[in-house]
CSV table of C-alpha atoms in Angstrom, one decimal:
chain,number,residue,atom,x,y,z
A,1,MET,CA,-11.4,4.0,-16.3
A,2,SER,CA,-9.4,7.2,-17.5
A,3,GLY,CA,-6.6,6.8,-19.9
A,4,ALA,CA,-3.6,4.9,-19.4
A,5,THR,CA,-2.0,3.1,-16.1
A,6,GLU,CA,1.1,3.7,-14.3
A,7,ARG,CA,2.2,1.2,-12.2
A,8,TYR,CA,4.1,1.4,-8.3
A,9,CYS,CA,5.8,-1.3,-7.1
A,10,LEU,CA,6.8,-0.7,-3.0
A,11,ALA,CA,7.9,-2.5,-0.1
A,12,LEU,CA,7.4,-2.6,3.6
A,13,ASP,CA,8.5,-5.0,6.1
A,14,LEU,CA,5.8,-6.9,8.8
A,15,VAL,CA,6.4,-7.4,12.5
A,16,ALA,CA,7.9,-11.0,12.8
A,17,GLU,CA,4.8,-12.2,15.1
A,18,PRO,CA,3.1,-14.9,13.6
A,19,ASP,CA,-0.4,-13.5,15.1
A,20,LYS,CA,0.2,-10.1,14.3
A,21,ILE,CA,0.8,-11.5,10.8
A,22,ALA,CA,-2.0,-13.7,10.7
A,23,GLU,CA,-4.4,-10.4,11.3
A,24,TYR,CA,-3.0,-7.8,9.0
A,25,GLN,CA,-3.9,-10.7,6.4
A,26,ARG,CA,-7.3,-11.4,8.3
A,27,LEU,CA,-8.1,-7.3,8.0
A,28,HIS,CA,-6.9,-7.3,4.3
A,29,GLN,CA,-9.4,-9.9,3.0
A,30,ARG,CA,-11.6,-7.3,3.1
A,31,ILE,CA,-10.8,-3.8,4.1
A,32,TRP,CA,-12.9,-0.6,5.4
A,33,PRO,CA,-15.0,0.6,2.8
A,34,GLU,CA,-14.2,4.1,3.3
A,35,VAL,CA,-10.1,2.6,2.3
A,36,ALA,CA,-10.8,1.7,-0.4
A,37,ASP,CA,-13.6,4.6,-1.5
A,38,HIS,CA,-10.6,6.9,-0.8
A,39,LEU,CA,-8.7,4.9,-3.3
A,40,ARG,CA,-10.5,4.8,-5.4
A,41,GLN,CA,-11.6,8.6,-5.7
A,42,TYR,CA,-7.7,9.3,-6.0
A,43,GLY,CA,-7.6,7.6,-9.1
A,44,ILE,CA,-5.6,4.2,-7.8
A,45,VAL,CA,-7.2,1.9,-10.3
A,46,ASN,CA,-6.1,-1.2,-9.0
A,47,MET,CA,-4.0,-2.4,-5.7
A,48,GLU,CA,-2.5,-5.9,-4.5
A,49,ILE,CA,-0.5,-7.3,-1.7
A,50,TYR,CA,1.9,-9.7,-1.9
A,51,ARG,CA,4.0,-11.7,1.1
A,52,LEU,CA,7.4,-13.4,2.1
A,53,GLY,CA,8.0,-14.4,5.1
A,54,THR,CA,7.7,-10.6,6.7
A,55,ARG,CA,8.2,-8.5,3.4
A,56,LEU,CA,5.7,-7.0,1.9
A,57,PHE,CA,5.3,-5.8,-1.7
A,58,MET,CA,2.3,-3.7,-3.5
A,59,LEU,CA,1.7,-3.0,-6.9
A,60,MET,CA,-0.3,-0.1,-7.3
A,61,GLU,CA,-1.9,1.0,-10.6
A,62,VAL,CA,-3.4,4.6,-11.2
A,63,ASN,CA,-4.7,6.5,-13.5
A,64,ASP,CA,-4.3,9.7,-15.2
A,65,ARG,CA,-5.9,11.5,-12.1
A,66,PHE,CA,-3.1,10.1,-9.4
A,67,ASN,CA,-1.2,12.6,-8.2
A,68,ALA,CA,0.9,11.4,-5.4
A,69,GLN,CA,1.0,14.6,-3.2
A,70,ASP,CA,-2.3,15.2,-3.4
A,71,PHE,CA,-3.4,11.6,-2.1
A,72,ALA,CA,-0.9,11.9,0.7
A,73,GLN,CA,-3.0,15.0,1.5
A,74,ALA,CA,-5.8,14.0,1.3
A,75,SER,CA,-4.5,11.1,3.2
A,76,GLU,CA,-3.7,13.0,6.1
A,77,GLN,CA,-6.6,14.8,6.2
A,78,ASN,CA,-9.3,11.9,6.1
A,79,PRO,CA,-9.8,10.8,9.6
A,80,HIS,CA,-11.0,6.7,8.8
A,81,ILE,CA,-7.4,6.8,6.6
A,82,GLN,CA,-5.6,8.0,9.7
A,83,ARG,CA,-7.4,5.2,11.9
A,84,TRP,CA,-6.6,2.6,8.8
A,85,GLU,CA,-3.2,3.4,9.2
A,86,ALA,CA,-2.7,3.4,13.0
A,87,LEU,CA,-4.2,0.1,12.7
A,88,MET,CA,-1.8,-0.9,10.7
A,89,TRP,CA,1.2,0.5,12.1
A,90,GLN,CA,1.3,-2.0,14.6
A,91,PHE,CA,1.4,-4.7,12.3
A,92,GLN,CA,4.3,-3.3,9.9
A,93,GLN,CA,7.4,-1.8,10.2
A,94,PRO,CA,10.1,0.0,7.9
A,95,THR,CA,12.4,-2.5,5.6
A,96,PRO,CA,16.4,-1.9,6.4
A,97,TRP,CA,16.5,0.5,3.4
A,98,THR,CA,13.5,2.6,4.1
A,99,PRO,CA,14.4,6.1,4.5
A,100,ALA,CA,13.1,7.4,8.5
A,101,GLY,CA,9.6,8.4,8.7
A,102,GLU,CA,8.4,6.6,5.8
A,103,LYS,CA,6.3,3.7,5.3
A,104,TRP,CA,5.8,1.8,2.1
A,105,VAL,CA,9.0,2.8,0.0
A,106,ALA,CA,9.3,2.8,-3.7
A,107,MET,CA,11.5,-0.7,-5.1
A,108,ALA,CA,13.7,0.3,-8.2
A,109,ARG,CA,12.8,-1.6,-11.5
A,110,ILE,CA,15.4,-3.5,-12.7
A,111,PHE,CA,14.5,-5.9,-15.4
A,112,SER,CA,11.4,-5.6,-18.0
A,113,LEU,CA,11.1,-8.6,-20.7
A,114,GLN,CA,9.1,-5.6,-22.6
A,115,ASP,CA,12.5,-3.6,-23.0
A,116,GLN,CA,14.4,-6.3,-24.4
């Protein structure tokens, strides 16, 4: 792993259907290897997703190779990622605060114990 890591915290909602939530969780027990490889290739060193009801919280840690614009562009051009995203979108929906046309949206940090 190169350099220090930076952390992103993102939110998204799930469709409020128990069968869809269960399937979404099942699919994330072992994501497609092409998706995992793509994430790592662009400097994502760790990614975790947590759920409370229908709200998802993603913690993404990246190294100094990560560039959000390059990652987004490469994701749009990768057929495996596009298939995965299309599959995931049948389970997901934007939060009430998500701008139109976006999915995962960054959360604002409001507290850090290290800053105290």
